[in-house]
Structure formats: C-alpha cells, structure tokens
Amino acid sequence: AQSVTQLGSHVSVSEGALVLLRCNYSSSVPPYLFWYVQYPNQGLQLLLKYTSAATLVKGINGFEAEFKKSETSFHLTKPSAHMSDAAEYFCAVRWGSTLGRLYFGRGTQLTVWP
Amino acid sequence: DAGVTQSPTHLIKTRGQQVTLRCSPISGHKSVSWYQQVLGQGPQFIFQYYEKEERGRGNFPDRFSARQFPNYSSELNVNALLLGDSALYLCASSLSASGGADTQYFGPGTRLTVL
C-alpha cells in the first residue's frame, strides 16, 4: 500500500536553530514529492517539490529538501528558524499510477521559541 | 491573479442534513480536486475532476458526490451528514489531471461542523 510517514507530530526549535522535518514514503518506485505548509485557519501553500531534475530542491522562505532514493526519504530543512515559520507542515507524495491524487502525511507541527 | 476560492468559509449543519460546498479554480486550470482534512490529520483525497469528468475517487462513501461545470468550477455534495463528516474541506486546482509534477494549488477551505 502506498503511504507517507512523517516522523514526529510535533517539533520545537529555538529561533535561529536548524529545522529538520522528516518524511518517508513507501514503494521503491520514485514518486513525485511535495512539501506544503499550513498556517492556522488557512489552506495549504506549496513550499517546494521534487521533479527528478535535482535531488536537492530549494523552496520558498529558505526551506530546502533532499531526495534520497536509497532511504525513500524527502526530509525538509531550514538552516535558521524564524518565528514566522511556526505552522503545520505536510509531506505529500504522488505516484505515477495515481494520476493527480496526492497522498499526505499526518503533518508535523513546528513550534519556534524566541 | 486570484487563487483558488471556496465558499462558504464556515458551515454548521445537523446530522442527516445535506451540504453543498463550492470551489472556483485558478484561471486557466481545468482540474479540481477535493480533500477532507480531519482535525489533527493530513488531507485525504475525495475526488478529482477534469473537463467535467471524474478522474479519480478516494475511499469515501456514496454520500459524497461532486461535479464540475463548463467554467471548471466545482461543487462537492455530502448527503445524510454524520458527526464524523466534520472537517476542513479543501479544494485544489491544477492545470491537468495527469499528475506527475503538476502542482495542486489549494484554496482556504470550508470548515464544516456537524452537530
């Protein structure tokens, strides 16, 4: 079965610290991978996506993610957290056989302490 | 340019009632997808429509139905509401229904509360 796992439902960091949000997916067939952010009472905003052009993908707001096929992972990082990064982050995966359908992880709530 | 719009923003219904949610995609986008996001979970795929035809359906009961109009806007209908239908319903639009790296752009959602 196709699935997406986000390790850690809550992550807390201090302002200026490294942010690392983890995402693993099932299946050895490389999928298309996305990270979305959701601020309170809002919809989802695309941070970045992997399209097989490069394994390290840079997104908006200083975020980046690295695709590692051997580990079936697509972890999201940011070198220095900002208070405005506090939000919920979702990893989403699309496999070729599922056409437009996105499979989402359960989300990781990021808290940034001053 | 306007993003994806959804109406209403909030809705309160009682069990057994029916509800219709509306979505207007980004101009030029021909595909609309619907997702249900229950509190504390990631969005779950309900439907995808492209050129007025259903292209995909998630694991939801027949009480859920949708349609897409010639202007590519869409409606999601839920009949015989249950308490468990309380959720944020998200609409996403994309250029095509082929998937791949095609980005889905999400609207702000409709918050449905069933009492």
XYZ file of N, CA and C in Angstrom:
687
model
N 0.847 -1.194 0.000
C 0.000 0.000 0.000
C 0.884 1.246 0.000
N 0.411 2.248 -0.709
C 1.170 3.490 -0.787
C 0.926 4.299 0.478
N 2.006 4.782 1.099
C 1.849 5.541 2.332
C 2.964 6.564 2.480
N 2.691 7.547 3.303
C 3.636 8.612 3.600
C 3.730 8.729 5.110
N 4.942 8.730 5.642
C 5.152 8.791 7.079
C 5.946 10.027 7.445
N 5.394 10.821 8.325
C 6.127 11.959 8.878
C 6.456 11.633 10.324
N 7.742 11.501 10.592
C 8.184 11.168 11.936
C 8.166 12.411 12.804
N 7.449 12.323 13.924
C 7.358 13.468 14.818
C 6.169 14.326 14.486
N 5.124 14.246 15.286
C 3.943 15.078 15.045
C 4.184 16.512 15.519
N 5.147 16.672 16.451
C 5.485 18.000 16.946
C 7.004 18.154 16.985
N 7.486 19.266 16.486
C 8.900 19.609 16.559
C 9.015 21.026 17.108
N 9.898 21.186 18.098
C 10.121 22.506 18.691
C 11.582 22.891 18.532
N 11.820 24.105 18.092
C 13.189 24.598 17.950
C 13.236 26.039 18.441
N 14.433 26.487 18.758
C 14.635 27.884 19.119
C 14.845 28.704 17.856
N 14.496 29.961 17.942
C 14.722 30.848 16.803
C 16.207 30.838 16.461
N 16.514 30.663 15.177
C 17.905 30.603 14.728
C 18.458 29.203 14.631
N 17.772 28.234 15.184
C 18.237 26.842 15.148
C 17.848 26.169 13.845
N 18.491 25.033 13.583
C 18.187 24.231 12.403
C 16.804 23.594 12.529
N 16.071 23.614 11.425
C 14.789 22.920 11.361
C 14.966 21.672 10.506
N 14.520 20.529 11.034
C 14.550 19.271 10.283
C 13.215 18.574 10.473
N 12.472 18.435 9.396
C 11.195 17.734 9.422
C 11.323 16.522 8.508
N 10.944 15.371 9.028
C 11.218 14.120 8.328
C 10.008 13.591 7.550
N 10.302 13.011 6.397
C 9.266 12.417 5.568
C 9.835 11.183 4.884
N 9.147 10.063 5.028
C 9.493 8.837 4.320
C 8.271 8.318 3.579
N 8.485 7.677 2.462
C 7.381 7.168 1.670
C 7.613 5.689 1.373
N 6.520 5.008 1.103
C 6.603 3.592 0.765
C 6.862 3.455 -0.728
N 7.234 2.311 -1.144
C 7.450 1.967 -2.545
C 8.865 2.331 -3.009
N 9.464 1.453 -3.785
C 10.801 1.691 -4.309
C 10.760 2.487 -5.604
N 9.582 2.679 -6.132
C 9.439 3.464 -7.357
C 9.449 4.939 -6.991
N 10.406 5.697 -7.479
C 10.477 7.114 -7.095
C 9.207 7.855 -7.484
N 8.603 8.501 -6.517
C 7.394 9.261 -6.788
C 7.714 10.740 -7.018
N 6.672 11.517 -7.139
C 6.807 12.972 -7.106
C 6.519 13.406 -5.667
N 7.320 14.311 -5.163
C 7.263 14.654 -3.740
C 7.055 16.148 -3.549
N 6.272 16.471 -2.554
C 5.903 17.859 -2.287
C 5.948 18.116 -0.776
N 6.262 19.344 -0.424
C 6.073 19.825 0.944
C 5.138 21.031 0.890
N 4.116 20.971 1.747
C 3.182 22.079 1.889
C 3.230 22.593 3.320
N 2.897 23.874 3.499
C 2.786 24.475 4.825
C 1.361 24.984 5.018
N 0.862 24.834 6.225
C -0.490 25.303 6.542
C -0.438 26.164 7.794
N -0.782 27.424 7.633
C -0.889 28.324 8.777
C -2.293 28.200 9.364
N -2.475 28.562 10.625
C -3.771 28.395 11.283
C -4.926 28.971 10.466
N -5.955 28.158 10.339
C -7.190 28.558 9.656
C -6.969 28.963 8.199
N -5.978 28.354 7.580
C -5.723 28.632 6.169
C -5.585 27.333 5.383
N -5.556 27.458 4.066
C -5.317 26.298 3.207
C -3.848 25.957 3.162
N -3.471 25.103 2.225
C -2.092 24.645 2.100
C -1.347 25.469 1.043
N -0.101 25.810 1.370
C 0.746 26.561 0.453
C 1.956 25.703 0.084
N 2.260 25.619 -1.193
C 3.391 24.811 -1.636
C 4.704 25.459 -1.226
N 5.551 24.665 -0.562
C 6.908 25.118 -0.220
C 7.900 24.756 -1.316
N 7.834 23.501 -1.755
C 8.752 23.017 -2.784
C 8.254 21.670 -3.291
N 8.849 21.247 -4.432
C 8.503 19.944 -4.971
C 9.706 19.312 -5.658
N 9.761 18.000 -5.633
C 10.804 17.233 -6.300
C 10.257 16.713 -7.618
N 11.025 17.009 -8.683
C 10.559 16.594 -10.003
C 11.581 15.755 -10.735
N 12.583 15.251 -10.050
C 13.660 14.410 -10.567
C 14.739 15.187 -11.304
N 14.640 16.498 -11.363
C 15.660 17.306 -12.029
C 16.921 17.393 -11.168
N 16.760 17.456 -9.859
C 17.892 17.551 -8.944
C 17.455 16.979 -7.612
N 18.372 16.337 -6.897
C 17.994 15.705 -5.642
C 17.841 16.710 -4.509
N 18.527 17.841 -4.597
C 18.372 18.896 -3.594
C 17.472 19.975 -4.180
N 16.369 20.192 -3.525
C 15.364 21.118 -4.036
C 15.270 22.321 -3.110
N 15.329 23.498 -3.681
C 15.175 24.723 -2.890
C 13.767 25.274 -3.068
N 13.196 25.725 -1.935
C 11.836 26.242 -1.983
C 11.750 27.665 -1.482
N 10.551 28.048 -1.114
C 10.345 29.401 -0.620
C 10.713 29.509 0.853
N 10.903 30.744 1.297
C 11.158 31.028 2.718
C 12.405 30.344 3.269
N 13.379 30.036 2.423
C 14.637 29.464 2.876
C 14.621 27.967 3.128
N 13.531 27.296 2.831
C 13.437 25.855 3.014
C 14.039 25.106 1.833
N 14.571 23.915 2.126
C 15.044 23.026 1.084
C 14.806 21.583 1.523
N 14.832 20.682 0.562
C 14.619 19.268 0.859
C 15.512 18.440 -0.048
N 15.947 17.302 0.467
C 16.819 16.417 -0.294
C 16.141 15.084 -0.508
N 16.062 14.675 -1.772
C 15.517 13.372 -2.123
C 16.621 12.328 -2.024
N 16.359 11.289 -1.208
C 17.305 10.191 -1.083
C 16.584 8.898 -1.436
N 16.849 8.416 -2.640
C 16.146 7.240 -3.121
C 16.430 6.019 -2.263
N 17.682 5.836 -1.847
C 18.061 4.649 -1.082
C 17.369 4.604 0.270
N 17.017 5.761 0.787
C 16.348 5.832 2.082
C 14.846 6.104 1.932
N 14.361 6.217 0.737
C 12.952 6.604 0.439
C 12.533 7.757 1.335
N 13.371 8.800 1.339
C 13.103 9.940 2.205
C 13.133 11.254 1.435
N 12.492 12.236 2.021
C 12.444 13.594 1.436
C 12.303 14.571 2.598
N 13.357 14.680 3.392
C 13.322 15.500 4.604
C 13.437 16.987 4.280
N 12.720 17.794 5.037
C 12.680 19.251 4.850
C 13.590 19.917 5.875
N 14.409 20.844 5.436
C 15.316 21.540 6.352
C 15.299 23.037 6.097
N 15.703 23.764 7.151
C 15.946 25.200 7.058
C 17.063 25.506 8.036
N 18.119 26.157 7.585
C 19.290 26.358 8.445
C 18.998 27.161 9.712
N 18.118 28.138 9.616
C 17.887 29.034 10.746
C 16.397 29.342 10.863
N 15.787 28.854 11.927
C 14.343 29.030 12.097
C 13.976 30.467 12.454
N 12.821 30.870 11.971
C 12.278 32.194 12.289
C 10.916 32.006 12.928
N 10.548 32.954 13.757
C 9.254 32.854 14.448
C 8.109 32.630 13.461
N 8.221 33.252 12.294
C 7.152 33.154 11.305
C 7.051 31.761 10.661
N 8.018 30.874 10.949
C 7.966 29.513 10.402
C 7.027 28.607 11.192
N 6.553 29.070 12.329
C 5.639 28.260 13.140
C 4.366 27.976 12.353
N 4.110 26.714 12.096
C 2.979 26.296 11.275
C 2.961 24.770 11.255
N 2.017 24.214 10.490
C 1.979 22.770 10.291
C 2.507 22.465 8.897
N 3.325 21.443 8.810
C 3.977 21.097 7.558
C 3.547 19.694 7.130
N 3.206 19.589 5.853
C 2.743 18.319 5.313
C 3.617 17.883 4.153
N 4.028 16.630 4.216
C 4.702 15.990 3.100
C 3.635 15.298 2.258
N 3.715 15.429 0.961
C 2.734 14.808 0.070
C 3.461 14.079 -1.055
N 2.890 12.984 -1.474
C 3.516 12.130 -2.488
C 2.500 11.796 -3.560
N 2.989 11.756 -4.780
C 2.157 11.316 -5.892
C 2.938 10.273 -6.665
N 2.282 9.122 -6.884
C 2.879 8.084 -7.720
C 2.284 8.157 -9.122
N 3.024 7.695 -10.089
C 2.567 7.792 -11.472
C 1.247 7.093 -11.723
N 0.995 6.023 -10.962
C -0.217 5.253 -11.196
C -1.454 5.909 -10.600
N -1.265 6.935 -9.795
C -2.409 7.534 -9.096
C -2.847 8.846 -9.731
N -2.344 9.137 -10.921
C -2.697 10.358 -11.653
C -2.536 11.574 -10.748
N -3.610 12.352 -10.550
C -3.456 13.597 -9.817
C -3.495 13.474 -8.307
N -3.858 12.312 -7.807
C -4.087 12.151 -6.371
C -2.814 12.349 -5.572
N -2.906 13.138 -4.503
C -1.812 13.321 -3.565
C -2.101 12.514 -2.299
N -1.054 11.863 -1.804
C -1.134 11.182 -0.514
C -0.361 12.041 0.483
N -1.024 12.404 1.576
C -0.417 13.272 2.576
C -0.003 12.496 3.816
N 1.076 12.969 4.445
C 1.411 12.501 5.769
C 0.492 13.152 6.795
N 0.646 12.753 8.049
C -0.227 13.269 9.098
C 0.127 14.682 9.536
N 1.279 15.169 9.079
C 1.664 16.535 9.399
C 2.596 16.628 10.595
N 3.418 17.669 10.602
C 4.295 17.976 11.726
C 4.078 19.426 12.125
N 3.708 19.627 13.379
C 3.505 20.979 13.899
C 4.843 21.527 14.361
N 5.282 22.605 13.753
C 6.550 23.232 14.118
C 6.289 24.409 15.044
N 6.929 24.373 16.206
C 6.890 25.484 17.161
C 8.268 26.110 17.198
N 8.325 27.431 17.149
C 9.596 28.153 17.221
C 9.588 29.019 18.461
N 10.557 28.776 19.352
C 10.661 29.521 20.595
C 11.594 30.708 20.426
N 11.277 31.829 21.067
C 12.143 33.014 20.942
C 13.470 32.836 21.672
N -3.259 37.711 -9.799
C -4.311 36.782 -10.199
C -4.941 36.149 -8.962
N -6.236 35.896 -9.030
C -6.920 35.294 -7.911
C -6.506 33.842 -7.794
N -6.422 33.385 -6.527
C -6.124 31.990 -6.285
C -7.398 31.174 -6.299
N -7.328 30.002 -5.712
C -8.499 29.146 -5.599
C -9.435 29.742 -4.542
N -10.692 29.864 -4.885
C -11.653 30.388 -3.912
C -12.664 29.319 -3.555
N -13.114 29.345 -2.309
C -14.088 28.380 -1.823
C -15.171 29.111 -1.025
N -16.369 28.574 -1.122
C -17.462 29.142 -0.325
C -18.394 28.025 0.128
N -19.023 28.210 1.296
C -18.755 29.253 2.280
C -17.461 28.950 3.044
N -17.060 29.856 3.927
C -15.853 29.610 4.718
C -16.165 28.714 5.911
N -17.336 28.896 6.468
C -17.769 28.083 7.597
C -19.220 27.658 7.375
N -19.523 26.484 7.946
C -20.867 25.946 7.786
C -21.184 25.068 8.994
N -22.369 25.248 9.530
C -22.812 24.385 10.626
C -24.090 23.688 10.197
N -24.089 22.356 10.292
C -25.245 21.555 9.911
C -25.550 20.556 11.020
N -26.719 19.961 10.948
C -27.068 18.906 11.892
C -27.046 17.560 11.188
N -26.932 16.512 11.962
C -26.890 15.158 11.404
C -28.091 14.889 10.497
N -27.816 14.231 9.387
C -28.869 13.896 8.446
C -29.101 14.930 7.358
N -28.585 16.134 7.569
C -28.771 17.167 6.546
C -27.829 16.953 5.376
N -28.026 17.786 4.359
C -27.192 17.739 3.167
C -26.451 19.066 3.041
N -25.267 19.035 2.428
C -24.482 20.253 2.298
C -23.838 20.308 0.911
N -23.697 21.514 0.391
C -23.016 21.740 -0.879
C -21.900 22.755 -0.684
N -20.724 22.371 -1.078
C -19.553 23.245 -0.988
C -19.127 23.614 -2.402
N -18.608 24.831 -2.553
C -18.285 25.337 -3.885
C -16.831 25.743 -3.999
N -16.318 25.617 -5.220
C -14.904 25.904 -5.467
C -14.734 26.509 -6.853
N -13.941 27.576 -6.925
C -13.565 28.160 -8.215
C -12.059 28.036 -8.379
N -11.606 27.391 -9.449
C -10.171 27.175 -9.621
C -9.457 28.423 -10.121
N -8.165 28.353 -10.124
C -7.347 29.415 -10.707
C -7.658 29.495 -12.200
N -7.695 30.704 -12.713
C -7.988 30.891 -14.122
C -6.996 30.109 -14.986
N -7.544 29.325 -15.925
C -6.691 28.514 -16.799
C -6.509 27.089 -16.324
N -6.847 26.824 -15.070
C -6.752 25.459 -14.550
C -8.033 24.703 -14.880
N -7.853 23.469 -15.357
C -9.006 22.684 -15.782
C -9.338 21.532 -14.846
N -8.498 21.319 -13.855
C -8.716 20.202 -12.942
C -8.967 20.705 -11.529
N -9.937 20.080 -10.876
C -10.247 20.389 -9.483
C -10.247 19.093 -8.683
N -9.606 19.154 -7.529
C -9.603 18.012 -6.616
C -10.168 18.444 -5.270
N -10.791 17.502 -4.588
C -11.345 17.762 -3.261
C -10.660 16.868 -2.239
N -10.368 17.451 -1.068
C -9.748 16.724 0.026
C -10.508 17.014 1.316
N -10.532 16.033 2.209
C -11.091 16.199 3.541
C -9.949 16.183 4.556
N -9.909 17.185 5.419
C -8.882 17.238 6.448
C -9.547 17.245 7.817
N -9.488 16.101 8.467
C -10.000 15.984 9.821
C -8.956 16.543 10.776
N -9.418 17.141 11.854
C -8.518 17.783 12.816
C -7.404 16.845 13.244
N -6.174 17.327 13.113
C -5.027 16.548 13.546
C -4.497 15.558 12.536
N -5.049 15.570 11.325
C -4.596 14.630 10.291
C -4.291 15.369 9.002
N -3.640 14.665 8.101
C -3.377 15.224 6.792
C -4.605 15.106 5.896
N -4.653 15.910 4.846
C -5.787 15.835 3.924
C -5.914 14.448 3.283
N -7.166 14.028 3.103
C -7.475 12.761 2.449
C -8.207 13.060 1.140
N -7.764 12.421 0.075
C -8.311 12.649 -1.257
C -9.742 12.121 -1.367
N -10.621 12.975 -1.923
C -12.011 12.559 -2.122
C -12.291 12.347 -3.613
N -12.067 13.379 -4.413
C -12.359 13.328 -5.852
C -11.357 14.164 -6.636
N -11.226 13.810 -7.926
C -10.603 14.702 -8.886
C -11.469 14.755 -10.140
N -11.659 15.963 -10.640
C -12.404 16.182 -11.870
C -11.536 16.923 -12.871
N -11.734 16.552 -14.142
C -11.020 17.228 -15.221
C -11.955 17.294 -16.408
N -12.118 18.470 -16.959
C -13.018 18.637 -18.101
C -14.379 18.016 -17.836
N -14.890 18.234 -16.633
C -16.229 17.811 -16.205
C -16.358 16.316 -15.977
N -15.283 15.580 -16.099
C -15.353 14.141 -15.879
C -14.578 13.746 -14.614
N -15.108 12.774 -13.904
C -14.421 12.273 -12.722
C -13.203 11.474 -13.150
N -12.050 11.830 -12.598
C -10.808 11.152 -12.967
C -10.243 10.323 -11.819
N -10.790 10.509 -10.638
C -10.303 9.736 -9.507
C -11.239 9.891 -8.335
N -11.307 8.833 -7.533
C -12.172 8.856 -6.363
C -11.460 8.161 -5.225
N -11.484 8.780 -4.054
C -10.876 8.187 -2.878
C -11.842 7.250 -2.178
N -11.433 6.768 -1.034
C -12.215 5.790 -0.281
C -13.249 6.491 0.593
N -14.262 7.037 -0.047
C -15.350 7.719 0.649
C -16.681 7.103 0.221
N -17.666 7.120 1.121
C -18.961 6.507 0.777
C -19.707 7.285 -0.303
N -20.747 6.646 -0.822
C -21.529 7.241 -1.912
C -22.284 8.488 -1.478
N -22.301 8.761 -0.181
C -22.941 10.014 0.282
C -22.190 11.236 -0.247
N -20.967 11.018 -0.632
C -20.135 12.089 -1.189
C -20.247 12.063 -2.708
N -20.534 13.208 -3.281
C -20.586 13.309 -4.736
C -20.078 14.682 -5.148
N -19.722 14.816 -6.393
C -19.200 16.090 -6.871
C -19.512 16.238 -8.349
N -19.329 17.437 -8.815
C -19.446 17.680 -10.250
C -18.616 18.902 -10.615
N -18.321 19.002 -11.904
C -17.566 20.135 -12.402
C -18.347 20.765 -13.541
N -18.349 22.063 -13.563
C -19.149 22.813 -14.533
C -18.300 23.239 -15.730
N -18.965 23.698 -16.809
C -18.200 24.109 -18.004
C -17.155 25.186 -17.735
N -17.365 26.023 -16.721
C -16.361 27.053 -16.392
C -15.293 26.505 -15.445
N -15.294 25.197 -15.234
C -14.322 24.458 -14.410
C -14.523 24.618 -12.912
N -15.496 25.397 -12.470
C -15.797 25.433 -11.050
C -16.390 24.083 -10.642
N -16.476 23.859 -9.347
C -16.900 22.540 -8.889
C -17.728 22.653 -7.621
N -18.563 21.660 -7.422
C -19.333 21.532 -6.194
C -19.090 20.157 -5.591
N -19.014 20.131 -4.269
C -18.945 18.882 -3.525
C -20.217 18.782 -2.703
N -20.917 17.681 -2.831
C -22.151 17.450 -2.083
C -21.953 16.291 -1.111
N -22.474 16.492 0.086
C -22.455 15.418 1.067
C -23.868 15.266 1.605
N -24.415 14.067 1.456
C -25.765 13.781 1.935
C -25.727 13.064 3.274
N -26.861 13.102 3.965
C -27.025 12.357 5.221
C -25.822 12.539 6.136
N -25.560 13.772 6.485
C -24.356 14.110 7.247
C -24.260 13.339 8.559
N -23.015 12.937 8.857
C -22.681 12.280 10.110
C -21.745 13.180 10.904
N -21.679 12.917 12.208
C -20.776 13.715 13.032
C -19.341 13.639 12.504
N -18.967 12.488 12.005
C -17.616 12.261 11.505
C -17.293 13.014 10.237
N -18.286 13.653 9.631
C -18.033 14.455 8.427
C -17.501 15.842 8.783
N -17.497 16.159 10.061
C -16.957 17.447 10.496
C -15.471 17.509 10.138
N -15.106 18.507 9.370
C -13.729 18.581 8.864
C -13.550 19.881 8.095
N -12.303 20.112 7.697
C -11.996 21.180 6.755
C -11.970 20.557 5.366
N -12.772 21.081 4.466
C -12.819 20.552 3.109
C -12.031 21.490 2.200
N -11.017 20.927 1.586
C -10.092 21.695 0.761
C -10.308 21.393 -0.711
N -10.274 22.431 -1.490
C -10.329 22.307 -2.933
C -8.965 22.676 -3.486
N -8.518 21.956 -4.488
C -7.233 22.257 -5.122
C -7.420 22.283 -6.627
N -6.761 23.209 -7.283
C -6.839 23.241 -8.740
C -5.453 23.006 -9.344
N -5.440 22.458 -10.541
C -4.195 22.214 -11.264
C -4.475 22.324 -12.753
N -3.397 22.437 -13.523
C -3.551 22.616 -14.963
C -4.161 21.385 -15.620
N -3.705 20.213 -15.195
C -4.164 18.997 -15.846
C -4.519 17.958 -14.798
N -4.906 16.787 -15.264
C -5.213 15.683 -14.355
C -4.190 14.568 -14.502
N -3.120 14.856 -15.193
C -2.157 13.801 -15.486
C -1.230 13.504 -14.327
N -1.253 14.355 -13.312
C -0.398 14.090 -12.162
C 1.030 14.495 -12.416
N 1.941 13.577 -12.145
C 3.347 13.890 -12.317
C 3.752 15.010 -11.386
N 4.485 15.972 -11.914
C 4.956 17.086 -11.103
C 3.981 18.252 -11.096
N 2.823 18.076 -11.704
C 1.824 19.134 -11.766
C 1.442 19.565 -10.353
N 1.538 20.839 -10.066
C 1.272 21.333 -8.714
C -0.218 21.525 -8.497
N -0.692 21.130 -7.335
C -2.056 21.435 -6.923
C -2.013 22.644 -5.998
N -2.819 23.633 -6.321
C -2.905 24.865 -5.541
C -4.199 24.821 -4.728
N -4.053 25.020 -3.437
C -5.178 24.831 -2.530
C -5.877 26.137 -2.178
N -7.183 26.029 -2.013
C -7.968 27.126 -1.502
C -7.922 27.157 0.017
N -8.585 28.141 0.626
C -8.547 28.290 2.079
C -9.399 27.262 2.827
N -10.272 26.587 2.102
C -11.068 25.548 2.732
C -12.417 26.022 3.239
N -13.306 25.058 3.435
C -14.599 25.284 4.079
C -14.621 24.445 5.338
N -14.844 25.101 6.464
C -14.908 24.395 7.740
C -16.347 23.951 7.982
N -16.580 22.647 7.950
C -17.918 22.079 8.169
C -17.999 21.488 9.566
N -18.987 21.917 10.303
C -19.247 21.361 11.627
C -20.615 20.704 11.600
N -20.661 19.441 11.994
C -21.921 18.698 12.043
C -22.284 18.457 13.504
N -23.465 18.927 13.894
C -23.889 18.795 15.294
C -24.930 17.693 15.455
